[in-house]
Structures are given as C-alpha cells and as structure tokens.
C-alpha cells in the first residue's frame, strides 16, 4: 500500500514538507510506502470549466496536474499539505486540486485522505477546513488525529519546535495506516464498495 502526499508549498524543503515527512516516517514504520509530490514554484493554471477533460486528466499539460493524477490512480491514500497564506491555503494548491478533482475525482473515491496546514500563527483551522472539502465531495473517508492536523513555524525547520504539531502528524499517520489496512482486509473478505447513484444535478436557480 502507498500514500501519495501533495506539498502545496513552492518551497521544496520548508515546514510543510517537514510536517509531511513526519507523517511519511511513521507510515514506513507501519509498513506503508509514501511519496511526497512537489507542486513546485512553477505556474499552475486555474480550472476554467472548459469541459475538455481527458482520460489522463486535464486537457492542459503545461504543469504537473496530470502527472499527479497518474500517481493518484495507483495510490491507496492521500495527504494534502499546505502553507497558510492570508488565513487560507496557498492559491497554487487550490488551483492544482480544483483541476485534479474536476477532471479525475472518481480516482479518489473510497480512498482515505487527510489535510495538513502549516502556519506562522493564525489561519490553520480555516485552511484545514478548505482542503477537507475535496474529500467530502469525492466519497473519501477522512483520517483524523489527536488534534486538528496543524503545525506551526515560519523559517524552514522551525516546525521542529512544535512538539505537539509533530505528535499530531505521527498520530495521523498511525490512524491513516490503520484505516487503509482495515479497508484492505474488507476487500479481501469480499465486502463490496457502496453503490453510487448519479445523474441528478439540481439547479435551484429558476
């Protein structure tokens, strides 16, 4: 089993990466592989609702969205990490995930996910809440921890001083690993995935 993590920070080795790495280290102790996917500092397009999605994902191929989608199809669980900008997730992770889920949301169904937010001080719980919205609309069970999945630090490496934040990351990893193992055993026992109704998309504007 493998967890695919998304670093929504342009800084490859900042505090968001460090929080995700703490999760990854614990996942390995639980016998689960992980990969941290870097969005990077290059431009990321917004979703423009063009309805030109393909089997590979988004029709636009000048960034890493479709590369992430290909990896997501093979993954068993997810963690999305973001720095906090103006009490909100980074604009790049939202643009990235909007296109990922708009084009390929069904690749995530019934796979557990978790969100992580890292900030200097405020805005973490609001950012955490925003990222969790992707899970709820995509039939993804959400893994929790012993606190909201938040950590604090400004300069790269400062998150090391947040003992509770890193503890929260380790407990999140344990809980996520437990969920994934339970789902695997359920599949081995022949428990089928829930049936999904589709077709109704009500417009309330008359």
Short mmCIF file of C-alpha atoms in Angstrom, two decimals:
data_model
loop_
_atom_site.label_atom_id
_atom_site.label_comp_id
_atom_site.label_asym_id
_atom_site.label_seq_id
_atom_site.Cartn_x
_atom_site.Cartn_y
_atom_site.Cartn_z
CA UNK A 1 0.00 0.00 0.00
CA UNK A 2 1.10 3.54 -0.71
CA UNK A 3 0.17 7.04 0.42
CA UNK A 4 0.60 9.91 -2.03
CA UNK A 5 1.23 13.25 -0.34
CA UNK A 6 0.99 16.66 -2.00
CA UNK A 7 3.22 19.52 -0.88
CA UNK A 8 1.30 22.67 -1.75
CA UNK A 9 4.21 24.95 -0.88
CA UNK A 10 6.59 26.35 -3.51
CA UNK A 11 9.38 25.65 -1.01
CA UNK A 12 10.59 22.12 -1.54
CA UNK A 13 12.08 21.75 1.95
CA UNK A 14 10.07 24.14 4.10
CA UNK A 15 7.91 23.48 7.14
CA UNK A 16 5.05 21.96 5.13
CA UNK A 17 7.46 19.42 3.69
CA UNK A 18 8.82 18.69 7.15
CA UNK A 19 5.32 18.03 8.52
CA UNK A 20 4.59 15.67 5.63
CA UNK A 21 7.93 13.94 6.17
CA UNK A 22 6.99 13.25 9.79
CA UNK A 23 3.86 11.52 8.54
CA UNK A 24 5.88 9.59 5.99
CA UNK A 25 8.43 8.35 8.53
CA UNK A 26 5.64 6.98 10.70
CA UNK A 27 3.86 5.42 7.72
CA UNK A 28 7.02 3.49 6.89
CA UNK A 29 7.07 2.16 10.46
CA UNK A 30 3.52 0.95 9.81
CA UNK A 31 4.67 -0.88 6.68
CA UNK A 32 3.22 1.61 4.19
CA UNK A 33 5.15 3.34 1.41
CA UNK A 34 4.81 7.06 0.76
CA UNK A 35 5.76 9.68 -1.78
CA UNK A 36 5.77 13.45 -1.37
CA UNK A 37 4.76 15.09 -4.65
CA UNK A 38 6.10 18.62 -5.02
CA UNK A 39 3.89 21.16 -6.81
CA UNK A 40 6.98 23.35 -7.03
CA UNK A 41 7.29 27.04 -7.82
CA UNK A 42 6.25 26.98 -11.47
CA UNK A 43 2.95 28.46 -12.73
CA UNK A 44 -0.24 26.50 -12.05
CA UNK A 45 -3.35 27.13 -14.15
CA UNK A 46 -6.80 27.60 -12.64
CA UNK A 47 -9.65 25.33 -13.69
CA UNK A 48 -11.70 27.26 -16.27
CA UNK A 49 -14.57 24.75 -16.54
CA UNK A 50 -13.88 24.09 -20.21
CA UNK A 51 -15.26 20.50 -20.01
CA UNK A 52 -12.36 19.24 -22.12
CA UNK A 53 -11.07 16.74 -19.53
CA UNK A 54 -9.44 13.59 -20.93
CA UNK A 55 -8.82 10.08 -19.65
CA UNK A 56 -5.43 11.36 -18.49
CA UNK A 57 -6.99 14.25 -16.59
CA UNK A 58 -6.84 17.92 -17.56
CA UNK A 59 -6.53 18.96 -21.21
CA UNK A 60 -3.76 21.40 -20.25
CA UNK A 61 -0.41 19.67 -19.88
CA UNK A 62 1.98 22.51 -19.08
CA UNK A 63 2.20 21.75 -15.36
CA UNK A 64 2.21 18.69 -13.06
CA UNK A 65 -1.53 18.08 -12.67
CA UNK A 66 -1.76 15.03 -14.93
CA UNK A 67 1.44 13.59 -13.52
CA UNK A 68 -0.16 13.73 -10.08
CA UNK A 69 -3.39 12.18 -11.38
CA UNK A 70 -1.49 9.22 -12.84
CA UNK A 71 0.13 8.59 -9.46
CA UNK A 72 -3.19 9.09 -7.64
CA UNK A 73 -4.83 6.30 -9.62
CA UNK A 74 -2.26 3.88 -8.18
CA UNK A 75 -2.25 5.24 -4.62
CA UNK A 76 -4.27 3.89 -1.69
CA UNK A 77 -4.40 7.00 0.49
CA UNK A 78 -3.63 10.72 0.40
CA UNK A 79 -2.37 13.63 2.46
CA UNK A 80 -2.60 17.20 1.13
CA UNK A 81 -0.32 19.71 2.85
CA UNK A 82 -0.47 23.48 2.52
CA UNK A 83 1.19 26.55 3.98
CA UNK A 84 -1.22 29.22 5.18
CA UNK A 85 -1.48 32.43 3.15
CA UNK A 86 -3.87 35.08 4.48
CA UNK A 87 -5.74 32.51 6.61
CA UNK A 88 -6.26 30.31 3.56
CA UNK A 89 -4.48 27.51 1.67
CA UNK A 90 -1.96 28.53 -0.94
CA UNK A 91 -3.58 29.60 -4.20
CA UNK A 92 -1.44 27.10 -6.11
CA UNK A 93 -2.69 24.06 -4.19
CA UNK A 94 -6.31 25.11 -4.72
CA UNK A 95 -5.82 25.67 -8.45
CA UNK A 96 -3.99 22.34 -8.64
CA UNK A 97 -6.60 20.36 -6.72
CA UNK A 98 -9.55 22.02 -8.48
CA UNK A 99 -8.26 20.65 -11.78
CA UNK A 100 -7.29 17.28 -10.31
CA UNK A 101 -10.71 16.64 -8.81
CA UNK A 102 -12.75 18.24 -11.58
CA UNK A 103 -11.13 16.02 -14.18
CA UNK A 104 -10.44 12.85 -12.19
CA UNK A 105 -12.35 12.91 -8.91
CA UNK A 106 -13.52 9.32 -9.22
CA UNK A 107 -9.92 8.11 -8.95
CA UNK A 108 -10.05 9.16 -5.29
CA UNK A 109 -13.34 7.55 -4.27
CA UNK A 110 -13.25 5.30 -1.21
CA UNK A 111 -9.56 6.01 -0.59
CA UNK A 112 -8.82 7.72 2.76
CA UNK A 113 -7.40 11.21 2.83
CA UNK A 114 -6.18 13.83 5.27
CA UNK A 115 -5.26 17.51 5.13
CA UNK A 116 -2.39 19.28 6.87
CA UNK A 117 -1.94 23.05 7.33
CA UNK A 118 1.23 24.80 8.47
CA UNK A 119 1.39 28.45 9.51
CA UNK A 120 3.36 31.03 11.41
CA UNK A 121 0.39 31.58 13.72
CA UNK A 122 -3.25 32.01 12.57
CA UNK A 123 -5.40 30.64 9.78
CA UNK A 124 -4.56 26.98 10.15
CA UNK A 125 -8.02 25.68 11.04
CA UNK A 126 -9.64 27.65 8.19
CA UNK A 127 -7.08 26.28 5.71
CA UNK A 128 -7.54 22.76 7.10
CA UNK A 129 -11.30 23.10 6.60
CA UNK A 130 -10.96 24.18 2.96
CA UNK A 131 -8.81 21.20 2.00
CA UNK A 132 -11.19 18.77 3.67
CA UNK A 133 -13.92 19.86 1.23
CA UNK A 134 -12.25 17.85 -1.55
CA UNK A 135 -12.64 14.66 0.46
CA UNK A 136 -16.30 15.13 1.31
CA UNK A 137 -17.46 15.58 -2.29
CA UNK A 138 -15.37 12.68 -3.58
CA UNK A 139 -16.53 9.84 -1.29
CA UNK A 140 -13.22 9.80 0.56
CA UNK A 141 -13.11 8.70 4.21
CA UNK A 142 -11.18 11.24 6.29
CA UNK A 143 -8.44 10.26 8.75
CA UNK A 144 -8.20 12.31 11.92
CA UNK A 145 -5.65 12.67 14.69
CA UNK A 146 -5.43 13.74 18.34
CA UNK A 147 -5.72 17.40 17.33
CA UNK A 148 -6.52 19.11 14.06
CA UNK A 149 -3.72 18.39 11.61
CA UNK A 150 -1.86 21.65 12.16
CA UNK A 151 1.74 22.66 12.78
CA UNK A 152 3.49 25.96 13.27
CA UNK A 153 6.73 27.52 12.07
CA UNK A 154 7.95 30.42 9.94
CA UNK A 155 11.53 29.84 8.84
CA UNK A 156 12.31 26.43 7.35
CA UNK A 157 12.91 23.99 10.18
CA UNK A 158 11.03 25.93 12.85
CA UNK A 159 8.25 23.37 12.85
CA UNK A 160 10.71 21.14 14.73
CA UNK A 161 9.94 23.28 17.79
CA UNK A 162 6.23 22.42 17.61
CA UNK A 163 6.28 19.16 19.58
CA UNK A 164 2.50 18.80 19.61
CA UNK A 165 2.25 19.52 15.91
CA UNK A 166 4.70 16.75 15.04
CA UNK A 167 2.99 14.43 17.51
CA UNK A 168 -0.28 15.14 15.69
CA UNK A 169 1.37 14.20 12.40
CA UNK A 170 2.60 10.87 13.79
CA UNK A 171 -0.81 10.01 15.21
CA UNK A 172 -2.41 10.97 11.91
CA UNK A 173 -0.07 8.56 10.13
CA UNK A 174 -0.98 5.75 12.52
CA UNK A 175 -4.69 6.38 12.04
CA UNK A 176 -4.38 6.60 8.28
CA UNK A 177 -2.39 3.36 8.17
CA UNK A 178 -5.00 1.64 10.34
CA UNK A 179 -7.83 2.76 8.04
CA UNK A 180 -6.00 1.57 4.94
CA UNK A 181 -5.29 -1.83 6.48
CA UNK A 182 -8.93 -2.19 7.53
CA UNK A 183 -10.11 -1.36 4.01
CA UNK A 184 -7.66 -3.88 2.57
CA UNK A 185 -8.96 -6.61 4.88
CA UNK A 186 -12.52 -5.68 4.00
CA UNK A 187 -11.79 -6.05 0.30
CA UNK A 188 -10.12 -9.41 0.94
CA UNK A 189 -13.25 -10.51 2.82
CA UNK A 190 -15.39 -9.67 -0.18
CA UNK A 191 -17.07 -6.54 1.16
CA UNK A 192 -18.13 -4.60 -1.92
CA UNK A 193 -17.83 -0.84 -2.28
CA UNK A 194 -21.10 1.09 -1.84
CA UNK A 195 -23.23 1.65 -4.90
CA UNK A 196 -23.26 5.27 -6.08
CA UNK A 197 -26.26 6.99 -7.59
CA UNK A 198 -25.51 9.54 -10.29
CA UNK A 199 -27.45 11.60 -12.79
CA UNK A 200 -29.23 14.18 -10.65
CA UNK A 201 -27.64 17.63 -10.67
CA UNK A 202 -30.29 20.03 -9.48
CA UNK A 203 -30.11 23.71 -10.32
CA UNK A 204 -32.01 25.76 -7.73
CA UNK A 205 -31.98 28.94 -9.80
CA UNK A 206 -35.37 29.23 -11.55
#
